[in-house]
Amino acid sequence: MTDPRLAELTRLLPALKLSVDPGDMEHHGRDWTRRWTPAPLAIAWPASVEEVQAIVRWANGHGVAIVPSGGRTGLSGGAVAAQGELVVSLDRMNRVLGFDPIDRTLTVEPGMALEAVQNAARERGLLYPVNFAARGSCQIGGNIATNAGGIRVIRFGNTRQWVAGLKVVTGTSEVLDLNRGLVKNASGYDLRHLVIGSEGTLGIVVEATLSLTSLPPPSQVMLLAVPAMDALMKVFTEARHRLRLEAFEFFTDEALRHVLAHGAQKPFEEEHPFYVVTEFDAVDGQAEADALAFFEFCTGEGWVVDGVIASSDAQAASLWRLREGITESLAPHKPYKNDVSVRISAVPAFMEEMQALLAAEYPHFDVVWFGHIGDGNLHINVLKPTELDNAVFVEQCEHVTTLLVETLIRHGGSISAEHGIGLVKKPWLSSVRSEAEIALMRGIKAAWDPNNIMNPGKLL
Ligand code: MLT
Ligand code: ZN
């Protein structure tokens, strides 16, 4: 290591895995946004809490910024290292540390992939219910840092709901042991919840105790073809009323076209403007009859024009692929991603206004809608025309975002439902948070990280 700061780090921690290899720097210096050119100082892979603490102490001493790094599947630039930061990858801290069948908790290190956490819970006869398409590569530490949501929020809530305890190394290198798995703990500010969703700006999660729940009953997956936007929420209201929903997701014909081009199977002969994939409990014959009655009612009202219920696990998986495969199928088009939310009751009015706005502002761009409509969360992806320069494209999209924000404010919504603020949404933080709130957030950041070494420039 020719950099004297890195030489010092190696001297302090001779066993620490450290790399300045250009391939590692490129790979670990970016997330899925691909907008910034990675330029970290180095990548470090600590293997223990003590090593994380020592790195943070060293970073304070040398004024080196740290970017905590999980699976880097983020879509807001929260894990980008483009300013000479040390990337602290949690890849090597990926073990299950404990399981308590009475508390129904699983204690894990932060570098475990979400899917590995889900599997570990299942092997113990229980469920870790947070779920989304990036489960194989995202890490639980990153899920906590972004309060990840996904496709089952409608039933199970966000990551926040499942974190019973957290160990965190703060920006001053102290280890905090927060909440320790307690169900009830009325002892003042719950610092655990400050860390969840803080995007690595307060500290590094080094251990998490996760609550688990019972395995779900048998379920059914249904795909519906919906002729118009205003019917979507009517179908949702009816579904919520008649079925016990686990998921209710939508996408447009344009989204379907991309997943089909990516190898998914065509669900219906005809094309339709909107599709819904929904999963619900199907415990007995009554539940199945309810599902049929729901379908017949919606078709009778003209809100649904076609539908299919999966008759096998393989068919359920292929219906889910139509929704979960969208992100990957759009990636080659370098999409500009909007991840907005409004209250569920405001979705119809908001969607109508937004559709008019986007049609007027993006007449020449392909705009793909999909998302967690049952949570009031829409993903609107604008695809970059091949010939257009990326910087020019982003500039045009950012201009439209500024208009979109006005609509969002009018409907009381948020510029980031679940992807986080990171670098991408930073210019619009003040559309969701008041000046007083942002001042408090800055104060909290300064208290946890007085030298501003934890993921500086992100979020705030
Ligand atoms: C999703 O819902 O598929 C994820 O949030 C990823 C995305 O928006 O592309
Ligand atoms: Zn999403």
CSV table of C-alpha atoms and ligand atoms in Angstrom, one decimal:
chain,number,residue,atom,x,y,z
A,1,MET,CA,0.0,0.0,0.0
A,2,THR,CA,1.8,3.2,-1.1
A,3,ASP,CA,-0.8,5.5,0.4
A,4,PRO,CA,0.6,6.3,3.9
A,5,ARG,CA,-2.9,6.2,5.4
A,6,LEU,CA,-3.5,2.7,4.1
A,7,ALA,CA,0.0,1.7,5.3
A,8,GLU,CA,-1.0,2.8,8.7
A,9,LEU,CA,-4.3,0.9,8.6
A,10,THR,CA,-2.4,-2.3,7.6
A,11,ARG,CA,0.1,-1.7,10.5
A,12,LEU,CA,-2.9,-1.3,12.9
A,13,LEU,CA,-4.8,-4.3,11.6
A,14,PRO,CA,-2.3,-6.7,9.9
A,15,ALA,CA,-5.1,-9.3,9.4
A,16,LEU,CA,-7.5,-6.9,7.7
A,17,LYS,CA,-8.3,-7.8,4.1
A,18,LEU,CA,-7.7,-4.6,2.1
A,19,SER,CA,-7.6,-4.0,-1.7
A,20,VAL,CA,-6.7,-1.3,-4.1
A,21,ASP,CA,-7.1,-3.5,-7.1
A,22,PRO,CA,-8.8,-1.5,-9.9
A,23,GLY,CA,-11.4,-4.3,-10.4
A,24,ASP,CA,-12.4,-4.4,-6.7
A,25,MET,CA,-12.5,-0.6,-6.6
A,26,GLU,CA,-14.8,-0.5,-9.7
A,27,HIS,CA,-17.0,-3.3,-8.4
A,28,HIS,CA,-17.3,-2.1,-4.8
A,29,GLY,CA,-17.4,1.6,-5.5
A,30,ARG,CA,-20.8,1.7,-7.0
A,31,ASP,CA,-24.4,0.5,-6.6
A,32,TRP,CA,-27.1,-0.3,-9.2
A,33,THR,CA,-27.4,3.4,-10.2
A,34,ARG,CA,-24.3,3.3,-12.5
A,35,ARG,CA,-24.4,7.1,-12.7
A,36,TRP,CA,-21.2,7.9,-10.8
A,37,THR,CA,-17.6,6.8,-11.6
A,38,PRO,CA,-16.3,4.8,-8.7
A,39,ALA,CA,-13.1,6.4,-7.2
A,40,PRO,CA,-12.7,4.9,-3.7
A,41,LEU,CA,-9.4,5.1,-1.7
A,42,ALA,CA,-9.5,1.3,-1.1
A,43,ILE,CA,-11.9,-1.5,-0.1
A,44,ALA,CA,-11.7,-3.1,3.4
A,45,TRP,CA,-13.4,-6.3,4.4
A,46,PRO,CA,-13.5,-6.4,8.2
A,47,ALA,CA,-14.2,-9.8,9.8
A,48,SER,CA,-15.2,-8.6,13.3
A,49,VAL,CA,-16.9,-5.8,15.3
A,50,GLU,CA,-13.4,-5.0,16.7
A,51,GLU,CA,-12.0,-4.5,13.2
A,52,VAL,CA,-14.9,-2.3,12.2
A,53,GLN,CA,-14.3,-0.2,15.3
A,54,ALA,CA,-10.6,0.1,14.6
A,55,ILE,CA,-11.3,1.2,11.0
A,56,VAL,CA,-13.7,3.9,12.2
A,57,ARG,CA,-11.1,5.1,14.7
A,58,TRP,CA,-8.5,5.2,12.0
A,59,ALA,CA,-10.8,7.0,9.6
A,60,ASN,CA,-11.5,9.7,12.3
A,61,GLY,CA,-7.8,10.1,12.9
A,62,HIS,CA,-7.0,10.5,9.2
A,63,GLY,CA,-10.2,12.4,8.1
A,64,VAL,CA,-11.0,9.6,5.7
A,65,ALA,CA,-14.7,9.1,4.8
A,66,ILE,CA,-16.3,5.7,5.0
A,67,VAL,CA,-18.9,4.2,2.7
A,68,PRO,CA,-20.5,1.2,4.3
A,69,SER,CA,-21.2,-1.4,1.7
A,70,GLY,CA,-23.6,-4.4,1.5
A,71,GLY,CA,-24.9,-6.0,-1.7
A,72,ARG,CA,-24.9,-2.5,-3.4
A,73,THR,CA,-28.3,-3.3,-5.1
A,74,GLY,CA,-29.4,0.2,-4.0
A,75,LEU,CA,-31.0,2.5,-6.6
A,76,SER,CA,-30.3,5.9,-5.0
A,77,GLY,CA,-26.5,6.1,-5.0
A,78,GLY,CA,-26.4,5.5,-1.3
A,79,ALA,CA,-23.4,3.1,-1.5
A,80,VAL,CA,-21.4,5.0,-4.2
A,81,ALA,CA,-17.8,5.8,-3.4
A,82,ALA,CA,-16.7,8.4,-5.9
A,83,GLN,CA,-14.7,10.8,-3.6
A,84,GLY,CA,-11.7,8.8,-2.2
A,85,GLU,CA,-13.7,7.1,0.5
A,86,LEU,CA,-12.8,3.8,2.2
A,87,VAL,CA,-15.4,1.3,1.2
A,88,VAL,CA,-16.2,-0.9,4.2
A,89,SER,CA,-17.6,-4.1,2.8
A,90,LEU,CA,-19.5,-6.4,5.2
A,91,ASP,CA,-19.2,-9.4,2.9
A,92,ARG,CA,-17.1,-11.4,5.4
A,93,MET,CA,-19.4,-10.8,8.3
A,94,ASN,CA,-22.1,-13.1,7.1
A,95,ARG,CA,-22.9,-15.7,9.8
A,96,VAL,CA,-25.9,-16.6,11.8
A,97,LEU,CA,-24.9,-15.8,15.4
A,98,GLY,CA,-27.9,-17.2,17.3
A,99,PHE,CA,-31.5,-18.3,17.2
A,100,ASP,CA,-34.0,-18.2,20.0
A,101,PRO,CA,-37.2,-20.3,19.5
A,102,ILE,CA,-39.0,-18.8,22.4
A,103,ASP,CA,-38.3,-15.2,21.4
A,104,ARG,CA,-38.5,-16.2,17.8
A,105,THR,CA,-35.5,-14.2,16.9
A,106,LEU,CA,-32.5,-14.8,14.6
A,107,THR,CA,-29.3,-12.9,15.3
A,108,VAL,CA,-27.2,-12.4,12.2
A,109,GLU,CA,-24.2,-10.5,11.0
A,110,PRO,CA,-24.9,-7.7,8.5
A,111,GLY,CA,-23.3,-9.3,5.4
A,112,MET,CA,-25.8,-12.1,5.1
A,113,ALA,CA,-27.8,-12.0,1.9
A,114,LEU,CA,-31.6,-11.5,2.5
A,115,GLU,CA,-32.2,-14.8,0.9
A,116,ALA,CA,-29.8,-16.5,3.3
A,117,VAL,CA,-31.6,-14.9,6.2
A,118,GLN,CA,-35.0,-16.1,4.8
A,119,ASN,CA,-33.5,-19.6,4.4
A,120,ALA,CA,-32.1,-19.7,7.9
A,121,ALA,CA,-35.5,-18.7,9.3
A,122,ARG,CA,-37.2,-21.5,7.2
A,123,GLU,CA,-34.7,-24.1,8.3
A,124,ARG,CA,-35.9,-23.2,11.9
A,125,GLY,CA,-39.6,-23.5,10.9
A,126,LEU,CA,-40.2,-19.8,10.8
A,127,LEU,CA,-40.5,-16.9,8.4
A,128,TYR,CA,-38.5,-13.7,7.8
A,129,PRO,CA,-41.1,-12.1,5.7
A,130,VAL,CA,-39.4,-9.1,4.0
A,131,ASN,CA,-39.0,-10.0,0.4
A,132,PHE,CA,-38.1,-8.5,-3.0
A,133,ALA,CA,-36.4,-9.4,-6.2
A,134,ALA,CA,-32.8,-8.5,-5.2
A,135,ARG,CA,-33.0,-11.0,-2.2
A,136,GLY,CA,-30.1,-13.1,-3.6
A,137,SER,CA,-27.6,-10.3,-3.7
A,138,CYS,CA,-28.7,-7.6,-1.3
A,139,GLN,CA,-27.5,-7.9,2.3
A,140,ILE,CA,-29.5,-7.6,5.6
A,141,GLY,CA,-27.3,-4.7,6.8
A,142,GLY,CA,-28.2,-2.7,3.7
A,143,ASN,CA,-31.8,-3.6,4.1
A,144,ILE,CA,-31.7,-2.2,7.6
A,145,ALA,CA,-29.8,0.9,6.5
A,146,THR,CA,-32.5,1.6,3.9
A,147,ASN,CA,-35.5,0.3,5.7
A,148,ALA,CA,-36.1,-1.9,2.7
A,149,GLY,CA,-39.7,-2.6,1.7
A,150,GLY,CA,-40.6,-4.8,-1.3
A,151,ILE,CA,-43.5,-6.9,-2.4
A,152,ARG,CA,-44.9,-8.1,1.0
A,153,VAL,CA,-45.2,-4.8,2.8
A,154,ILE,CA,-49.0,-4.8,2.4
A,155,ARG,CA,-49.0,-7.8,4.8
A,156,PHE,CA,-45.8,-7.6,6.8
A,157,GLY,CA,-44.6,-4.0,6.8
A,158,ASN,CA,-41.1,-2.7,6.1
A,159,THR,CA,-37.7,-4.0,7.5
A,160,ARG,CA,-38.2,-1.7,10.5
A,161,GLN,CA,-40.9,-3.9,11.8
A,162,TRP,CA,-38.7,-6.9,12.0
A,163,VAL,CA,-35.6,-5.5,13.8
A,164,ALA,CA,-35.7,-6.4,17.4
A,165,GLY,CA,-32.2,-5.4,18.2
A,166,LEU,CA,-29.2,-3.8,16.6
A,167,LYS,CA,-25.5,-3.5,17.3
A,168,VAL,CA,-24.0,-0.4,15.6
A,169,VAL,CA,-20.6,1.1,15.4
A,170,THR,CA,-21.2,4.9,15.5
A,171,GLY,CA,-19.1,7.5,13.7
A,172,THR,CA,-17.1,7.9,16.9
A,173,SER,CA,-16.3,4.1,16.9
A,174,GLU,CA,-18.5,3.4,19.9
A,175,VAL,CA,-20.5,0.1,19.9
A,176,LEU,CA,-24.2,0.6,20.7
A,177,ASP,CA,-26.3,-2.4,21.7
A,178,LEU,CA,-29.8,-1.2,20.9
A,179,ASN,CA,-33.0,-2.7,22.3
A,180,ARG,CA,-31.5,-6.2,22.7
A,181,GLY,CA,-34.5,-8.1,21.3
A,182,LEU,CA,-37.0,-6.7,23.8
A,183,VAL,CA,-40.6,-6.6,22.8
A,184,LYS,CA,-41.4,-3.8,25.3
A,185,ASN,CA,-38.8,-1.2,26.2
A,186,ALA,CA,-40.2,2.1,27.3
A,187,SER,CA,-37.0,3.8,28.2
A,188,GLY,CA,-36.8,6.9,26.1
A,189,TYR,CA,-35.6,7.5,22.5
A,190,ASP,CA,-35.5,4.3,20.5
A,191,LEU,CA,-32.1,4.8,18.8
A,192,ARG,CA,-32.5,1.6,16.9
A,193,HIS,CA,-35.2,3.3,14.7
A,194,LEU,CA,-32.8,6.2,14.0
A,195,VAL,CA,-30.3,3.8,12.5
A,196,ILE,CA,-32.9,2.0,10.4
A,197,GLY,CA,-33.2,4.0,7.2
A,198,SER,CA,-30.3,6.2,8.0
A,199,GLU,CA,-28.4,5.1,4.8
A,200,GLY,CA,-25.1,4.6,6.6
A,201,THR,CA,-24.8,8.2,7.7
A,202,LEU,CA,-24.8,7.5,11.5
A,203,GLY,CA,-22.9,4.3,11.8
A,204,ILE,CA,-22.3,0.8,10.6
A,205,VAL,CA,-24.7,-2.0,11.5
A,206,VAL,CA,-22.5,-4.9,12.8
A,207,GLU,CA,-25.2,-7.2,14.2
A,208,ALA,CA,-29.0,-7.5,13.9
A,209,THR,CA,-31.5,-9.5,15.9
A,210,LEU,CA,-34.5,-10.1,13.7
A,211,SER,CA,-38.0,-11.1,14.7
A,212,LEU,CA,-39.5,-14.0,12.9
A,213,THR,CA,-43.0,-15.1,12.4
A,214,SER,CA,-45.0,-18.3,11.7
A,215,LEU,CA,-44.8,-19.8,8.2
A,216,PRO,CA,-47.6,-18.5,6.1
A,217,PRO,CA,-50.6,-20.7,5.2
A,218,PRO,CA,-50.9,-22.0,1.6
A,219,SER,CA,-51.5,-19.1,-0.8
A,220,GLN,CA,-52.6,-18.6,-4.4
A,221,VAL,CA,-51.1,-16.3,-7.0
A,222,MET,CA,-53.5,-14.6,-9.5
A,223,LEU,CA,-52.7,-12.4,-12.5
A,224,LEU,CA,-55.4,-10.0,-13.7
A,225,ALA,CA,-55.6,-7.9,-16.8
A,226,VAL,CA,-57.1,-4.5,-16.1
A,227,PRO,CA,-58.3,-2.2,-18.8
A,228,ALA,CA,-57.9,1.2,-17.2
A,229,MET,CA,-56.0,3.0,-14.5
A,230,ASP,CA,-59.0,4.0,-12.5
A,231,ALA,CA,-60.1,0.3,-12.3
A,232,LEU,CA,-56.8,-0.6,-10.6
A,233,MET,CA,-57.7,0.9,-7.2
A,234,LYS,CA,-61.2,-0.4,-7.4
A,235,VAL,CA,-59.8,-3.9,-7.9
A,236,PHE,CA,-57.5,-3.3,-5.0
A,237,THR,CA,-60.2,-2.2,-2.6
A,238,GLU,CA,-62.3,-5.2,-3.5
A,239,ALA,CA,-59.4,-7.6,-3.2
A,240,ARG,CA,-58.5,-6.2,0.2
A,241,HIS,CA,-62.1,-6.5,1.4
A,242,ARG,CA,-62.6,-10.1,0.2
A,243,LEU,CA,-59.2,-11.8,0.4
A,244,ARG,CA,-56.4,-11.9,2.9
A,245,LEU,CA,-53.7,-10.3,0.8
A,246,GLU,CA,-50.0,-10.9,0.9
A,247,ALA,CA,-49.1,-8.9,-2.2
A,248,PHE,CA,-50.8,-6.6,-4.7
A,249,GLU,CA,-48.5,-5.4,-7.4
A,250,PHE,CA,-49.2,-3.7,-10.8
A,251,PHE,CA,-47.3,-3.1,-14.0
A,252,THR,CA,-48.2,-1.8,-17.4
A,253,ASP,CA,-48.1,-3.3,-20.9
A,254,GLU,CA,-44.9,-1.6,-21.6
A,255,ALA,CA,-43.3,-3.2,-18.5
A,256,LEU,CA,-44.7,-6.6,-19.7
A,257,ARG,CA,-43.1,-6.1,-23.1
A,258,HIS,CA,-39.7,-5.7,-21.6
A,259,VAL,CA,-39.9,-8.8,-19.3
A,260,LEU,CA,-41.2,-10.9,-22.2
A,261,ALA,CA,-38.2,-9.8,-24.3
A,262,HIS,CA,-36.1,-10.9,-21.3
A,263,GLY,CA,-37.5,-14.5,-21.5
A,264,ALA,CA,-40.6,-14.5,-19.4
A,265,GLN,CA,-43.7,-16.3,-20.6
A,266,LYS,CA,-46.6,-14.5,-22.2
A,267,PRO,CA,-49.6,-14.8,-19.8
A,268,PHE,CA,-52.5,-13.9,-22.1
A,269,GLU,CA,-53.2,-14.0,-25.9
A,270,GLU,CA,-54.3,-10.4,-26.0
A,271,GLU,CA,-52.5,-7.3,-24.7
A,272,HIS,CA,-54.0,-5.2,-22.0
A,273,PRO,CA,-53.0,-1.7,-20.6
A,274,PHE,CA,-52.4,-2.9,-16.9
A,275,TYR,CA,-51.7,-6.0,-15.0
A,276,VAL,CA,-52.0,-6.9,-11.4
A,277,VAL,CA,-50.2,-9.8,-9.7
A,278,THR,CA,-51.7,-10.6,-6.3
A,279,GLU,CA,-51.0,-13.3,-3.8
A,280,PHE,CA,-53.5,-14.2,-1.0
A,281,ASP,CA,-54.1,-16.9,1.6
A,282,ALA,CA,-55.9,-19.9,0.3
A,283,VAL,CA,-56.3,-22.0,3.4
A,284,ASP,CA,-59.5,-24.0,2.4
A,285,GLY,CA,-62.2,-24.4,-0.2
A,286,GLN,CA,-64.0,-21.3,1.2
A,287,ALA,CA,-60.9,-19.1,0.5
A,288,GLU,CA,-60.8,-20.4,-3.0
A,289,ALA,CA,-64.5,-19.7,-3.5
A,290,ASP,CA,-63.9,-16.2,-2.2
A,291,ALA,CA,-61.1,-15.7,-4.8
A,292,LEU,CA,-63.4,-16.9,-7.6
A,293,ALA,CA,-66.2,-14.6,-6.3
A,294,PHE,CA,-63.8,-11.7,-6.2
A,295,PHE,CA,-62.7,-12.4,-9.8
A,296,GLU,CA,-66.3,-12.7,-11.1
A,297,PHE,CA,-67.4,-9.5,-9.3
A,298,CYS,CA,-64.5,-7.5,-10.9
A,299,THR,CA,-65.1,-8.9,-14.4
A,300,GLY,CA,-68.8,-8.2,-13.9
A,301,GLU,CA,-68.0,-4.6,-13.1
A,302,GLY,CA,-65.7,-4.4,-16.1
A,303,TRP,CA,-62.6,-3.7,-13.9
A,304,VAL,CA,-60.9,-6.9,-14.9
A,305,VAL,CA,-61.0,-8.3,-18.5
A,306,ASP,CA,-58.9,-11.5,-18.1
A,307,GLY,CA,-57.2,-13.5,-15.4
A,308,VAL,CA,-55.3,-16.6,-14.4
A,309,ILE,CA,-54.8,-18.4,-11.1
A,310,ALA,CA,-51.6,-20.4,-10.8
A,311,SER,CA,-52.2,-24.1,-10.5
A,312,SER,CA,-48.7,-25.1,-9.5
A,313,ASP,CA,-45.7,-23.6,-7.7
A,314,ALA,CA,-44.0,-23.4,-11.1
A,315,GLN,CA,-46.8,-21.4,-12.6
A,316,ALA,CA,-46.9,-19.1,-9.5
A,317,ALA,CA,-43.2,-18.5,-10.0
A,318,SER,CA,-43.7,-17.7,-13.7
A,319,LEU,CA,-46.5,-15.2,-12.8
A,320,TRP,CA,-44.2,-13.6,-10.2
A,321,ARG,CA,-41.4,-13.4,-12.7
A,322,LEU,CA,-43.5,-11.0,-14.8
A,323,ARG,CA,-43.4,-8.5,-12.0
A,324,GLU,CA,-40.0,-9.3,-10.3
A,325,GLY,CA,-38.2,-9.5,-13.6
A,326,ILE,CA,-39.0,-5.9,-14.6
A,327,THR,CA,-36.0,-4.1,-13.0
A,328,GLU,CA,-33.5,-6.4,-14.7
A,329,SER,CA,-35.2,-6.2,-18.0
A,330,LEU,CA,-35.1,-2.4,-17.9
A,331,ALA,CA,-31.5,-2.1,-16.7
A,332,PRO,CA,-30.0,-2.1,-20.2
A,333,HIS,CA,-32.0,1.1,-21.0
A,334,LYS,CA,-30.4,3.0,-18.1
A,335,PRO,CA,-33.7,4.0,-16.6
A,336,TYR,CA,-34.2,7.2,-14.6
A,337,LYS,CA,-36.1,5.8,-11.6
A,338,ASN,CA,-38.8,7.6,-9.7
A,339,ASP,CA,-39.9,5.9,-6.5
A,340,VAL,CA,-42.8,7.9,-5.2
A,341,SER,CA,-45.5,7.3,-2.7
A,342,VAL,CA,-48.8,8.9,-1.6
A,343,ARG,CA,-51.4,7.7,0.8
A,344,ILE,CA,-53.4,4.8,-0.6
A,345,SER,CA,-56.5,6.9,-0.8
A,346,ALA,CA,-54.7,9.5,-2.9
A,347,VAL,CA,-53.4,7.0,-5.5
A,348,PRO,CA,-56.2,7.4,-8.1
A,349,ALA,CA,-56.1,11.2,-8.2
A,350,PHE,CA,-52.3,11.3,-8.0
A,351,MET,CA,-51.9,8.8,-10.8
A,352,GLU,CA,-54.3,10.6,-13.1
A,353,GLU,CA,-52.4,13.9,-12.6
A,354,MET,CA,-49.1,12.3,-12.9
A,355,GLN,CA,-50.0,10.5,-16.1
A,356,ALA,CA,-51.0,13.7,-17.7
A,357,LEU,CA,-47.8,15.5,-16.5
A,358,LEU,CA,-45.6,12.7,-17.8
A,359,ALA,CA,-47.3,12.4,-21.1
A,360,ALA,CA,-46.8,16.2,-21.6
A,361,GLU,CA,-43.2,16.3,-20.4
A,362,TYR,CA,-41.9,13.0,-21.8
A,363,PRO,CA,-43.5,12.8,-25.3
A,364,HIS,CA,-40.4,11.2,-26.8
A,365,PHE,CA,-39.3,8.9,-23.9
A,366,ASP,CA,-40.7,5.5,-23.0
A,367,VAL,CA,-42.1,5.6,-19.5
A,368,VAL,CA,-42.7,2.3,-17.7
A,369,TRP,CA,-44.9,2.2,-14.6
A,370,PHE,CA,-45.0,-0.6,-12.1
A,371,GLY,CA,-44.9,-1.1,-8.3
A,372,HIS,CA,-46.5,-1.7,-5.0
A,373,ILE,CA,-49.8,0.0,-5.7
A,374,GLY,CA,-51.3,-1.6,-2.6
A,375,ASP,CA,-48.8,0.5,-0.5
A,376,GLY,CA,-49.3,3.6,-2.5
A,377,ASN,CA,-45.8,3.2,-4.0
A,378,LEU,CA,-45.3,3.7,-7.7
A,379,HIS,CA,-42.1,3.1,-9.6
A,380,ILE,CA,-42.0,5.2,-12.7
A,381,ASN,CA,-39.0,4.4,-14.9
A,382,VAL,CA,-38.1,6.7,-17.8
A,383,LEU,CA,-36.0,4.8,-20.4
A,384,LYS,CA,-33.0,6.5,-22.0
A,385,PRO,CA,-33.1,6.7,-25.8
A,386,THR,CA,-30.0,4.9,-27.1
A,387,GLU,CA,-28.6,7.9,-28.9
A,388,LEU,CA,-29.1,10.4,-26.1
A,389,ASP,CA,-26.1,11.3,-23.9
A,390,ASN,CA,-26.7,10.1,-20.3
A,391,ALA,CA,-25.9,13.5,-18.7
A,392,VAL,CA,-28.4,15.3,-21.0
A,393,PHE,CA,-31.0,12.6,-20.3
A,394,VAL,CA,-30.6,12.8,-16.5
A,395,GLU,CA,-30.8,16.6,-16.7
A,396,GLN,CA,-34.1,16.4,-18.6
A,397,CYS,CA,-35.5,13.9,-16.2
A,398,GLU,CA,-34.4,16.0,-13.2
A,399,HIS,CA,-36.3,18.9,-14.6
A,400,VAL,CA,-39.4,16.7,-14.8
A,401,THR,CA,-38.8,15.5,-11.3
A,402,THR,CA,-39.0,19.1,-10.1
A,403,LEU,CA,-42.5,19.3,-11.7
A,404,LEU,CA,-43.4,15.9,-10.3
A,405,VAL,CA,-42.4,17.1,-6.8
A,406,GLU,CA,-45.0,19.9,-7.0
A,407,THR,CA,-47.7,17.3,-7.7
A,408,LEU,CA,-46.4,15.1,-4.9
A,409,ILE,CA,-46.5,18.0,-2.4
A,410,ARG,CA,-50.1,18.7,-3.4
A,411,HIS,CA,-51.0,15.1,-2.6
A,412,GLY,CA,-48.9,14.9,0.6
A,413,GLY,CA,-46.5,12.2,-0.9
A,414,SER,CA,-42.9,11.3,-0.8
A,415,ILE,CA,-40.1,11.5,-3.4
A,416,SER,CA,-38.7,8.3,-2.1
A,417,ALA,CA,-41.0,5.5,-0.9
A,418,GLU,CA,-38.4,2.8,-0.5
A,419,HIS,CA,-35.2,3.3,-2.5
A,420,GLY,CA,-33.9,6.0,-0.2
A,421,ILE,CA,-32.5,9.5,-0.7
A,422,GLY,CA,-28.8,8.7,-1.3
A,423,LEU,CA,-27.3,11.0,-3.9
A,424,VAL,CA,-30.1,10.6,-6.4
A,425,LYS,CA,-33.0,12.2,-4.5
A,426,LYS,CA,-31.0,14.6,-2.3
A,427,PRO,CA,-32.0,17.8,-4.2
A,428,TRP,CA,-35.6,17.1,-3.3
A,429,LEU,CA,-35.3,16.1,0.4
A,430,SER,CA,-36.9,19.4,1.3
A,431,SER,CA,-40.1,18.4,-0.5
A,432,VAL,CA,-40.7,15.7,2.0
A,433,ARG,CA,-39.1,17.1,5.2
A,434,SER,CA,-39.6,20.6,6.7
A,435,GLU,CA,-36.6,22.9,7.4
A,436,ALA,CA,-37.0,22.1,11.1
A,437,GLU,CA,-36.9,18.4,10.5
A,438,ILE,CA,-33.8,18.7,8.3
A,439,ALA,CA,-32.1,20.8,11.0
A,440,LEU,CA,-32.8,18.1,13.5
A,441,MET,CA,-31.6,15.4,11.2
A,442,ARG,CA,-28.3,17.4,10.8
A,443,GLY,CA,-28.0,17.7,14.5
A,444,ILE,CA,-28.5,14.0,15.0
A,445,LYS,CA,-25.9,13.2,12.3
A,446,ALA,CA,-23.4,15.6,14.1
A,447,ALA,CA,-24.0,13.9,17.4
A,448,TRP,CA,-23.4,10.4,16.1
A,449,ASP,CA,-20.7,11.3,13.7
A,450,PRO,CA,-19.1,14.6,14.7
A,451,ASN,CA,-16.3,14.4,12.1
A,452,ASN,CA,-18.7,13.6,9.3
A,453,ILE,CA,-16.9,10.5,8.1
A,454,MET,CA,-20.0,8.2,7.8
A,455,ASN,CA,-21.2,8.2,4.2
A,456,PRO,CA,-20.9,12.0,3.9
A,457,GLY,CA,-22.8,13.7,1.1
A,458,LYS,CA,-25.6,11.1,1.1
A,459,LEU,CA,-29.1,11.8,2.3
A,460,LEU,CA,-28.2,15.3,3.8
B,1,MLT,C1,-39.0,-3.2,-7.3
B,1,MLT,O1,-40.1,-2.9,-6.8
B,1,MLT,O2,-39.0,-4.0,-8.2
B,1,MLT,C2,-37.8,-2.5,-6.8
B,1,MLT,O3,-38.1,-1.5,-6.0
B,1,MLT,C3,-36.8,-2.2,-7.8
B,1,MLT,C4,-37.1,-1.2,-8.8
B,1,MLT,O4,-37.9,-0.3,-8.5
B,1,MLT,O5,-36.6,-1.2,-9.9
B,2,ZN,ZN,-40.1,-1.6,-5.3
